[in-house]
């Protein structure tokens, strides 16, 4: 069976050269058609293709430099992490794929500018920024598709964070996953807004990896997910081409609810919602009944991400206190 090291190794020179330091930025992204389920757990190959929108300047900045302490150091938002901590471990084993058995202690310094209060996952932007920074640090000069493949092996959704704007992560067919990567969709939608509704920022009880596994292993309902995702992907592409906001919003919300249905049908049940999540959903549905075109999507957590057009921003800020608004295509 192929390992991550086999894949990365194909693109490395025999002797790595490296500079003094390198840094890179990658945006966070929100999926409108979700990635839920792996067909290969080692390489993070998905059961279905997904589609997201990147959050412009909101994401992760990662810097890599040689460590003078003789051992690896991992910083997150200015804080040094113990190397046995889960995120630090993932970072170090990802870096190991590149430096292999070469003794090269490094400092990996990641700063997220995602509003921490918004409860947005940072693994997508984090692994994309780390991949881009490693590419620069070791002067690998890799193509974007290869960078997307590598980022995907850190965290599935990171494959989409290599690009800005709307991005499809094509599931691919190959066993080595070289055809499973992000592809940018050339659509600019200036008045498209995302509103982050904060319900809870606590650590989630079940991470995405375990959640996907539990759903596949125990939920019969999961059987209907791949077809639903494929259908939604087509609808989203059509809505993007015609800039049909309501079709886009309705498809994204339906897709998120379908994913959550498979989670809820797992055993033990996987319910990421809090009572406040349901209250926020009901408010969205009431607003829609009253004629306001607002939709939501949700990931493996209790927070809602509202989708709306800029002309409704003031109204929605009044309805959802503390709403954090992101305009992925705003200029400047
Ligand atoms: O990339 P991961 O392993 O954190 O999984 C992300 C899963 C969802 O956020 C629920 C869906 C998605 O497509 O981002």
mmCIF file of C-alpha atoms and ligand atoms in Angstrom:
data_model
loop_
_atom_site.group_PDB
_atom_site.id
_atom_site.type_symbol
_atom_site.label_atom_id
_atom_site.label_comp_id
_atom_site.label_asym_id
_atom_site.label_seq_id
_atom_site.Cartn_x
_atom_site.Cartn_y
_atom_site.Cartn_z
ATOM 1 C CA UNK A 1 0.000 0.000 0.000
ATOM 2 C CA UNK A 2 1.229 3.498 -0.861
ATOM 3 C CA UNK A 3 2.253 5.830 1.958
ATOM 4 C CA UNK A 4 2.380 9.625 2.098
ATOM 5 C CA UNK A 5 6.183 9.402 2.110
ATOM 6 C CA UNK A 6 6.096 7.414 -1.177
ATOM 7 C CA UNK A 7 4.075 10.170 -2.832
ATOM 8 C CA UNK A 8 6.113 13.120 -1.500
ATOM 9 C CA UNK A 9 9.383 11.268 -2.167
ATOM 10 C CA UNK A 10 8.671 11.233 -5.921
ATOM 11 C CA UNK A 11 9.037 15.027 -5.976
ATOM 12 C CA UNK A 12 12.101 15.488 -3.774
ATOM 13 C CA UNK A 13 15.681 15.844 -5.017
ATOM 14 C CA UNK A 14 18.306 13.499 -3.531
ATOM 15 C CA UNK A 15 19.801 16.337 -1.543
ATOM 16 C CA UNK A 16 17.518 18.980 -0.198
ATOM 17 C CA UNK A 17 18.753 22.531 -0.311
ATOM 18 C CA UNK A 18 17.240 25.051 2.041
ATOM 19 C CA UNK A 19 17.436 28.730 2.783
ATOM 20 C CA UNK A 20 17.360 30.778 5.974
ATOM 21 C CA UNK A 21 13.631 30.930 6.233
ATOM 22 C CA UNK A 22 10.451 30.812 4.199
ATOM 23 C CA UNK A 23 6.914 31.842 4.805
ATOM 24 C CA UNK A 24 3.546 31.453 3.164
ATOM 25 C CA UNK A 25 -0.131 32.284 3.606
ATOM 26 C CA UNK A 26 -3.172 30.138 2.788
ATOM 27 C CA UNK A 27 -6.838 31.050 3.223
ATOM 28 C CA UNK A 28 -9.386 29.156 5.239
ATOM 29 C CA UNK A 29 -12.305 27.714 3.215
ATOM 30 C CA UNK A 30 -15.946 26.832 3.710
ATOM 31 C CA UNK A 31 -17.457 23.936 1.779
ATOM 32 C CA UNK A 32 -20.770 24.420 -0.029
ATOM 33 C CA UNK A 33 -20.699 20.727 -1.031
ATOM 34 C CA UNK A 34 -19.041 18.829 1.802
ATOM 35 C CA UNK A 35 -16.235 16.305 1.905
ATOM 36 C CA UNK A 36 -17.585 13.554 4.140
ATOM 37 C CA UNK A 37 -15.996 10.109 3.997
ATOM 38 C CA UNK A 38 -12.614 8.714 2.970
ATOM 39 C CA UNK A 39 -12.026 5.957 0.454
ATOM 40 C CA UNK A 40 -8.351 5.852 1.540
ATOM 41 C CA UNK A 41 -7.614 6.796 5.143
ATOM 42 C CA UNK A 42 -3.839 6.982 4.720
ATOM 43 C CA UNK A 43 -3.776 9.390 1.770
ATOM 44 C CA UNK A 44 -7.033 11.183 2.705
ATOM 45 C CA UNK A 45 -8.730 10.287 -0.563
ATOM 46 C CA UNK A 46 -12.420 11.225 -0.482
ATOM 47 C CA UNK A 47 -15.559 9.279 -1.342
ATOM 48 C CA UNK A 48 -16.977 12.349 -3.113
ATOM 49 C CA UNK A 49 -15.853 15.552 -4.801
ATOM 50 C CA UNK A 50 -16.501 18.757 -2.845
ATOM 51 C CA UNK A 51 -16.725 22.485 -3.560
ATOM 52 C CA UNK A 52 -15.764 25.419 -1.354
ATOM 53 C CA UNK A 53 -15.151 29.132 -1.205
ATOM 54 C CA UNK A 54 -11.887 30.432 0.235
ATOM 55 C CA UNK A 55 -11.983 33.236 2.790
ATOM 56 C CA UNK A 56 -9.579 35.702 1.098
ATOM 57 C CA UNK A 57 -7.196 37.170 3.696
ATOM 58 C CA UNK A 58 -8.530 35.043 6.577
ATOM 59 C CA UNK A 59 -6.346 32.018 7.138
ATOM 60 C CA UNK A 60 -2.900 30.921 8.296
ATOM 61 C CA UNK A 61 0.568 32.442 7.963
ATOM 62 C CA UNK A 62 3.305 29.876 8.425
ATOM 63 C CA UNK A 63 7.021 30.508 8.757
ATOM 64 C CA UNK A 64 9.733 27.833 8.655
ATOM 65 C CA UNK A 65 13.316 28.340 9.781
ATOM 66 C CA UNK A 66 16.164 26.131 11.048
ATOM 67 C CA UNK A 67 15.984 25.635 14.806
ATOM 68 C CA UNK A 68 18.998 26.731 16.848
ATOM 69 C CA UNK A 69 17.924 24.662 19.858
ATOM 70 C CA UNK A 70 18.826 21.348 18.183
ATOM 71 C CA UNK A 71 15.227 20.115 18.219
ATOM 72 C CA UNK A 72 11.973 20.895 16.435
ATOM 73 C CA UNK A 73 9.840 23.725 17.756
ATOM 74 C CA UNK A 74 6.181 24.271 16.893
ATOM 75 C CA UNK A 75 4.493 27.608 17.599
ATOM 76 C CA UNK A 76 0.800 28.352 17.239
ATOM 77 C CA UNK A 77 -0.298 31.981 17.511
ATOM 78 C CA UNK A 78 2.952 32.869 19.288
ATOM 79 C CA UNK A 79 2.731 30.034 21.836
ATOM 80 C CA UNK A 80 5.255 27.195 21.907
ATOM 81 C CA UNK A 81 3.447 23.826 21.842
ATOM 82 C CA UNK A 82 4.699 20.680 23.586
ATOM 83 C CA UNK A 83 5.839 18.276 20.846
ATOM 84 C CA UNK A 84 3.523 15.554 22.154
ATOM 85 C CA UNK A 85 0.482 17.814 21.640
ATOM 86 C CA UNK A 86 -1.795 16.541 18.818
ATOM 87 C CA UNK A 87 -1.384 19.504 16.403
ATOM 88 C CA UNK A 88 2.399 19.678 16.989
ATOM 89 C CA UNK A 89 2.698 15.940 16.305
ATOM 90 C CA UNK A 90 0.772 16.250 13.032
ATOM 91 C CA UNK A 91 2.948 19.188 11.963
ATOM 92 C CA UNK A 92 6.214 17.375 12.753
ATOM 93 C CA UNK A 93 5.184 14.180 10.966
ATOM 94 C CA UNK A 94 4.156 16.253 7.927
ATOM 95 C CA UNK A 95 7.551 18.003 7.917
ATOM 96 C CA UNK A 96 9.220 14.559 8.209
ATOM 97 C CA UNK A 97 7.739 13.627 4.831
ATOM 98 C CA UNK A 98 9.982 16.281 3.278
ATOM 99 C CA UNK A 99 13.227 16.188 5.259
ATOM 100 C CA UNK A 100 13.025 12.361 5.532
ATOM 101 C CA UNK A 101 15.908 11.056 7.680
ATOM 102 C CA UNK A 102 17.929 14.231 7.248
ATOM 103 C CA UNK A 103 18.764 15.704 10.676
ATOM 104 C CA UNK A 104 17.361 19.153 10.254
ATOM 105 C CA UNK A 105 15.579 20.533 13.323
ATOM 106 C CA UNK A 106 13.096 23.210 12.278
ATOM 107 C CA UNK A 107 10.913 25.894 13.781
ATOM 108 C CA UNK A 108 7.368 25.893 12.377
ATOM 109 C CA UNK A 109 5.588 29.050 13.377
ATOM 110 C CA UNK A 110 1.866 29.307 12.452
ATOM 111 C CA UNK A 111 -0.349 32.309 13.041
ATOM 112 C CA UNK A 112 -4.053 32.218 12.291
ATOM 113 C CA UNK A 113 -5.885 35.462 11.640
ATOM 114 C CA UNK A 114 -9.241 33.703 11.516
ATOM 115 C CA UNK A 115 -11.371 35.383 14.179
ATOM 116 C CA UNK A 116 -10.889 32.888 16.997
ATOM 117 C CA UNK A 117 -14.358 33.716 18.254
ATOM 118 C CA UNK A 118 -15.861 32.421 15.023
ATOM 119 C CA UNK A 119 -15.159 28.762 15.705
ATOM 120 C CA UNK A 120 -13.730 28.161 12.236
ATOM 121 C CA UNK A 121 -11.532 25.159 11.658
ATOM 122 C CA UNK A 122 -7.937 26.116 10.939
ATOM 123 C CA UNK A 123 -6.566 22.751 9.813
ATOM 124 C CA UNK A 124 -7.382 23.493 6.155
ATOM 125 C CA UNK A 125 -5.497 26.795 6.023
ATOM 126 C CA UNK A 126 -2.817 25.477 8.398
ATOM 127 C CA UNK A 127 -1.797 22.484 6.269
ATOM 128 C CA UNK A 128 -2.080 24.453 3.026
ATOM 129 C CA UNK A 129 0.184 27.215 4.420
ATOM 130 C CA UNK A 130 2.618 24.611 5.783
ATOM 131 C CA UNK A 131 2.802 22.902 2.370
ATOM 132 C CA UNK A 132 3.416 26.217 0.599
ATOM 133 C CA UNK A 133 6.073 27.217 3.142
ATOM 134 C CA UNK A 134 7.873 23.835 2.809
ATOM 135 C CA UNK A 135 7.799 24.199 -0.985
ATOM 136 C CA UNK A 136 9.566 27.553 -0.615
ATOM 137 C CA UNK A 137 11.930 26.546 2.186
ATOM 138 C CA UNK A 138 13.276 23.585 0.185
ATOM 139 C CA UNK A 139 13.038 25.448 -3.189
ATOM 140 C CA UNK A 140 10.951 22.623 -4.647
ATOM 141 C CA UNK A 141 9.074 24.813 -7.120
ATOM 142 C CA UNK A 142 6.128 22.405 -7.326
ATOM 143 C CA UNK A 143 2.982 22.945 -9.386
ATOM 144 C CA UNK A 144 -0.210 23.988 -7.617
ATOM 145 C CA UNK A 145 -1.887 20.632 -8.270
ATOM 146 C CA UNK A 146 0.992 18.782 -6.581
ATOM 147 C CA UNK A 147 0.895 21.242 -3.663
ATOM 148 C CA UNK A 148 -2.830 20.592 -3.374
ATOM 149 C CA UNK A 149 -2.195 16.823 -3.328
ATOM 150 C CA UNK A 150 0.395 17.256 -0.551
ATOM 151 C CA UNK A 151 -1.849 19.596 1.493
ATOM 152 C CA UNK A 152 -4.665 17.029 1.160
ATOM 153 C CA UNK A 153 -2.456 14.436 2.834
ATOM 154 C CA UNK A 154 -2.179 16.781 5.858
ATOM 155 C CA UNK A 155 -5.906 17.467 6.062
ATOM 156 C CA UNK A 156 -8.435 16.691 3.312
ATOM 157 C CA UNK A 157 -10.013 20.129 3.155
ATOM 158 C CA UNK A 158 -6.526 21.733 2.924
ATOM 159 C CA UNK A 159 -6.410 20.618 -0.733
ATOM 160 C CA UNK A 160 -8.942 23.407 -1.444
ATOM 161 C CA UNK A 161 -7.065 26.078 0.565
ATOM 162 C CA UNK A 162 -4.187 26.177 -1.952
ATOM 163 C CA UNK A 163 -6.477 28.336 -4.115
ATOM 164 C CA UNK A 164 -8.583 31.455 -3.605
ATOM 165 C CA UNK A 165 -12.208 31.934 -4.685
ATOM 166 C CA UNK A 166 -14.465 28.997 -5.496
ATOM 167 C CA UNK A 167 -12.627 25.670 -5.651
ATOM 168 C CA UNK A 168 -13.662 22.125 -6.539
ATOM 169 C CA UNK A 169 -11.725 19.284 -4.933
ATOM 170 C CA UNK A 170 -12.038 16.584 -7.563
ATOM 171 C CA UNK A 171 -12.148 13.193 -5.894
ATOM 172 C CA UNK A 172 -10.068 11.491 -8.597
ATOM 173 C CA UNK A 173 -9.840 7.770 -9.359
ATOM 174 C CA UNK A 174 -6.165 6.857 -9.081
ATOM 175 C CA UNK A 175 -4.844 4.746 -6.219
ATOM 176 C CA UNK A 176 -1.965 7.190 -5.634
ATOM 177 C CA UNK A 177 -4.403 10.124 -5.485
ATOM 178 C CA UNK A 178 -2.449 12.286 -7.923
ATOM 179 C CA UNK A 179 -5.751 13.200 -9.598
ATOM 180 C CA UNK A 180 -7.408 14.085 -6.257
ATOM 181 C CA UNK A 181 -6.744 17.782 -5.806
ATOM 182 C CA UNK A 182 -8.267 21.258 -5.878
ATOM 183 C CA UNK A 183 -9.203 22.968 -9.144
ATOM 184 C CA UNK A 184 -10.043 26.698 -9.086
ATOM 185 C CA UNK A 185 -13.393 27.758 -10.577
ATOM 186 C CA UNK A 186 -13.021 31.079 -12.422
ATOM 187 C CA UNK A 187 -16.076 32.835 -10.989
ATOM 188 C CA UNK A 188 -15.915 36.151 -9.139
ATOM 189 C CA UNK A 189 -18.980 37.052 -7.067
ATOM 190 C CA UNK A 190 -18.360 40.443 -5.433
ATOM 191 C CA UNK A 191 -21.540 40.724 -3.312
ATOM 192 C CA UNK A 192 -21.314 37.158 -1.950
ATOM 193 C CA UNK A 193 -21.097 37.243 1.865
ATOM 194 C CA UNK A 194 -20.498 34.686 4.567
ATOM 195 C CA UNK A 195 -21.656 35.387 8.114
ATOM 196 C CA UNK A 196 -20.096 33.455 10.973
ATOM 197 C CA UNK A 197 -22.617 32.747 13.724
ATOM 198 C CA UNK A 198 -20.775 31.813 16.876
ATOM 199 C CA UNK A 199 -22.566 29.194 18.926
ATOM 200 C CA UNK A 200 -19.597 27.606 20.664
ATOM 201 C CA UNK A 201 -15.832 27.808 20.255
ATOM 202 C CA UNK A 202 -14.982 24.869 22.496
ATOM 203 C CA UNK A 203 -12.965 21.887 21.270
ATOM 204 C CA UNK A 204 -15.252 19.565 19.299
ATOM 205 C CA UNK A 205 -16.017 16.256 20.961
ATOM 206 C CA UNK A 206 -15.405 14.101 17.873
ATOM 207 C CA UNK A 207 -12.932 15.231 15.197
ATOM 208 C CA UNK A 208 -13.764 14.980 11.482
ATOM 209 C CA UNK A 209 -11.578 11.907 10.912
ATOM 210 C CA UNK A 210 -13.303 9.854 13.639
ATOM 211 C CA UNK A 211 -16.690 11.296 12.707
ATOM 212 C CA UNK A 212 -16.327 10.201 9.080
ATOM 213 C CA UNK A 213 -15.234 6.724 10.130
ATOM 214 C CA UNK A 214 -18.116 6.308 12.561
ATOM 215 C CA UNK A 215 -20.625 7.461 9.929
ATOM 216 C CA UNK A 216 -19.313 5.081 7.264
ATOM 217 C CA UNK A 217 -19.108 2.174 9.700
ATOM 218 C CA UNK A 218 -22.520 2.536 11.323
ATOM 219 C CA UNK A 219 -24.958 4.724 9.348
ATOM 220 C CA UNK A 220 -26.932 2.934 6.613
ATOM 221 C CA UNK A 221 -28.052 6.382 5.554
ATOM 222 C CA UNK A 222 -24.478 7.110 4.424
ATOM 223 C CA UNK A 223 -25.236 4.901 1.400
ATOM 224 C CA UNK A 224 -27.216 7.760 -0.139
ATOM 225 C CA UNK A 225 -24.544 10.415 0.481
ATOM 226 C CA UNK A 226 -22.244 9.979 -2.577
ATOM 227 C CA UNK A 227 -25.161 10.376 -5.028
ATOM 228 C CA UNK A 228 -26.499 13.400 -3.144
ATOM 229 C CA UNK A 229 -23.054 15.039 -3.158
ATOM 230 C CA UNK A 230 -22.611 14.385 -6.897
ATOM 231 C CA UNK A 231 -26.017 15.916 -7.653
ATOM 232 C CA UNK A 232 -25.333 18.950 -5.436
ATOM 233 C CA UNK A 233 -21.975 19.514 -7.080
ATOM 234 C CA UNK A 234 -23.674 19.769 -10.500
ATOM 235 C CA UNK A 235 -26.284 22.168 -9.114
ATOM 236 C CA UNK A 236 -23.594 24.350 -7.527
ATOM 237 C CA UNK A 237 -21.634 24.552 -10.775
ATOM 238 C CA UNK A 238 -24.796 25.612 -12.623
ATOM 239 C CA UNK A 239 -25.640 28.202 -9.936
ATOM 240 C CA UNK A 240 -22.105 29.600 -10.088
ATOM 241 C CA UNK A 241 -22.203 29.926 -13.864
ATOM 242 C CA UNK A 242 -25.537 31.788 -13.798
ATOM 243 C CA UNK A 243 -24.771 33.611 -10.490
ATOM 244 C CA UNK A 244 -28.103 32.325 -9.160
ATOM 245 C CA UNK A 245 -27.714 33.083 -5.456
ATOM 246 C CA UNK A 246 -30.870 31.327 -4.268
ATOM 247 C CA UNK A 247 -30.005 28.113 -6.111
ATOM 248 C CA UNK A 248 -26.504 28.245 -4.654
ATOM 249 C CA UNK A 249 -27.725 28.877 -1.090
ATOM 250 C CA UNK A 250 -30.487 26.267 -1.214
ATOM 251 C CA UNK A 251 -28.114 23.605 -2.571
ATOM 252 C CA UNK A 252 -25.446 24.385 0.047
ATOM 253 C CA UNK A 253 -27.950 24.241 2.921
ATOM 254 C CA UNK A 254 -29.519 21.020 1.637
ATOM 255 C CA UNK A 255 -26.065 19.489 1.271
ATOM 256 C CA UNK A 256 -25.033 20.422 4.825
ATOM 257 C CA UNK A 257 -28.284 19.090 6.292
ATOM 258 C CA UNK A 258 -27.877 15.846 4.342
ATOM 259 C CA UNK A 259 -24.356 15.416 5.712
ATOM 260 C CA UNK A 260 -25.637 16.046 9.243
ATOM 261 C CA UNK A 261 -28.433 13.521 8.669
ATOM 262 C CA UNK A 262 -25.795 10.837 8.017
ATOM 263 C CA UNK A 263 -23.970 11.888 11.188
ATOM 264 C CA UNK A 264 -27.133 11.746 13.286
ATOM 265 C CA UNK A 265 -27.921 8.301 11.851
ATOM 266 C CA UNK A 266 -24.569 6.964 13.140
ATOM 267 C CA UNK A 267 -24.184 4.927 16.285
ATOM 268 C CA UNK A 268 -23.492 6.255 18.856
ATOM 269 C CA UNK A 269 -25.286 9.278 17.347
ATOM 270 C CA UNK A 270 -23.039 12.058 16.163
ATOM 271 C CA UNK A 271 -24.893 15.288 16.901
ATOM 272 C CA UNK A 272 -22.707 18.373 16.559
ATOM 273 C CA UNK A 273 -25.631 20.744 17.094
ATOM 274 C CA UNK A 274 -26.319 22.693 20.272
ATOM 275 C CA UNK A 275 -29.771 24.066 21.154
ATOM 276 C CA UNK A 276 -28.489 27.479 19.968
ATOM 277 C CA UNK A 277 -27.576 25.965 16.567
ATOM 278 C CA UNK A 278 -31.174 24.886 16.070
ATOM 279 C CA UNK A 279 -32.439 28.283 17.212
ATOM 280 C CA UNK A 280 -30.207 29.984 14.640
ATOM 281 C CA UNK A 281 -31.441 27.587 11.904
ATOM 282 C CA UNK A 282 -35.040 28.407 12.788
ATOM 283 C CA UNK A 283 -34.285 32.089 12.570
ATOM 284 C CA UNK A 284 -32.815 31.578 9.087
ATOM 285 C CA UNK A 285 -35.951 29.695 7.985
ATOM 286 C CA UNK A 286 -38.224 32.405 9.420
ATOM 287 C CA UNK A 287 -36.251 35.111 7.641
ATOM 288 C CA UNK A 288 -36.566 33.189 4.377
ATOM 289 C CA UNK A 289 -40.335 32.893 4.870
ATOM 290 C CA UNK A 290 -40.365 36.658 5.308
ATOM 291 C CA UNK A 291 -38.607 37.036 1.948
ATOM 292 C CA UNK A 292 -34.928 37.440 2.962
ATOM 293 C CA UNK A 293 -32.700 35.164 0.842
ATOM 294 C CA UNK A 294 -30.388 33.823 3.551
ATOM 295 C CA UNK A 295 -29.116 30.245 3.810
ATOM 296 C CA UNK A 296 -26.674 28.433 6.067
ATOM 297 C CA UNK A 297 -24.078 25.726 6.020
ATOM 298 C CA UNK A 298 -22.438 23.871 8.939
ATOM 299 C CA UNK A 299 -19.405 21.646 9.337
ATOM 300 C CA UNK A 300 -18.512 19.123 12.036
ATOM 301 C CA UNK A 301 -19.353 21.589 14.789
ATOM 302 C CA UNK A 302 -22.210 23.659 16.232
ATOM 303 C CA UNK A 303 -21.533 26.971 14.424
ATOM 304 C CA UNK A 304 -23.555 28.191 11.448
ATOM 305 C CA UNK A 305 -22.105 29.961 8.434
ATOM 306 C CA UNK A 306 -24.738 32.169 6.806
ATOM 307 C CA UNK A 307 -24.723 32.742 3.064
ATOM 308 C CA UNK A 308 -26.250 35.991 1.807
ATOM 309 C CA UNK A 309 -25.800 38.959 -0.516
ATOM 310 C CA UNK A 310 -24.255 42.231 0.640
ATOM 311 C CA UNK A 311 -27.536 44.171 0.379
ATOM 312 C CA UNK A 312 -28.892 42.122 3.310
ATOM 313 C CA UNK A 313 -25.826 42.511 5.542
ATOM 314 C CA UNK A 314 -27.197 45.241 7.833
ATOM 315 C CA UNK A 315 -30.450 43.356 8.412
ATOM 316 C CA UNK A 316 -28.635 40.118 9.249
ATOM 317 C CA UNK A 317 -26.186 41.869 11.569
ATOM 318 C CA UNK A 318 -29.204 43.190 13.444
ATOM 319 C CA UNK A 319 -30.790 39.718 13.638
ATOM 320 C CA UNK A 320 -27.661 37.779 14.662
ATOM 321 C CA UNK A 321 -25.721 39.619 17.326
ATOM 322 C CA UNK A 322 -21.948 39.311 16.969
ATOM 323 C CA UNK A 323 -22.227 38.150 13.330
ATOM 324 C CA UNK A 324 -18.731 38.141 11.789
ATOM 325 C CA UNK A 325 -19.050 38.972 8.070
ATOM 326 C CA UNK A 326 -16.525 37.823 5.460
ATOM 327 C CA UNK A 327 -16.648 39.028 1.847
ATOM 328 C CA UNK A 328 -14.422 36.587 -0.075
ATOM 329 C CA UNK A 329 -14.402 38.649 -3.274
ATOM 330 C CA UNK A 330 -14.236 42.173 -1.857
ATOM 331 C CA UNK A 331 -11.557 44.355 -3.395
ATOM 332 C CA UNK A 332 -8.927 45.872 -1.101
HETATM 333 O O1 LIG B 1 -10.307 18.288 6.284
HETATM 334 P P1 LIG B 1 -10.944 17.687 7.467
HETATM 335 O O2 LIG B 1 -10.397 16.313 7.752
HETATM 336 O O3 LIG B 1 -10.875 18.607 8.655
HETATM 337 O O4 LIG B 1 -12.508 17.454 7.154
HETATM 338 C C1 LIG B 1 -13.406 18.506 6.879
HETATM 339 C C2 LIG B 1 -14.810 18.012 6.913
HETATM 340 C C3 LIG B 1 -15.898 19.070 6.833
HETATM 341 O O5 LIG B 1 -15.435 20.312 7.327
HETATM 342 C C4 LIG B 1 -17.086 18.620 7.685
HETATM 343 C C5 LIG B 1 -16.430 19.243 5.415
HETATM 344 C C6 LIG B 1 -15.563 20.001 4.430
HETATM 345 O O6 LIG B 1 -15.662 19.687 3.242
HETATM 346 O O7 LIG B 1 -14.820 20.926 4.815
#
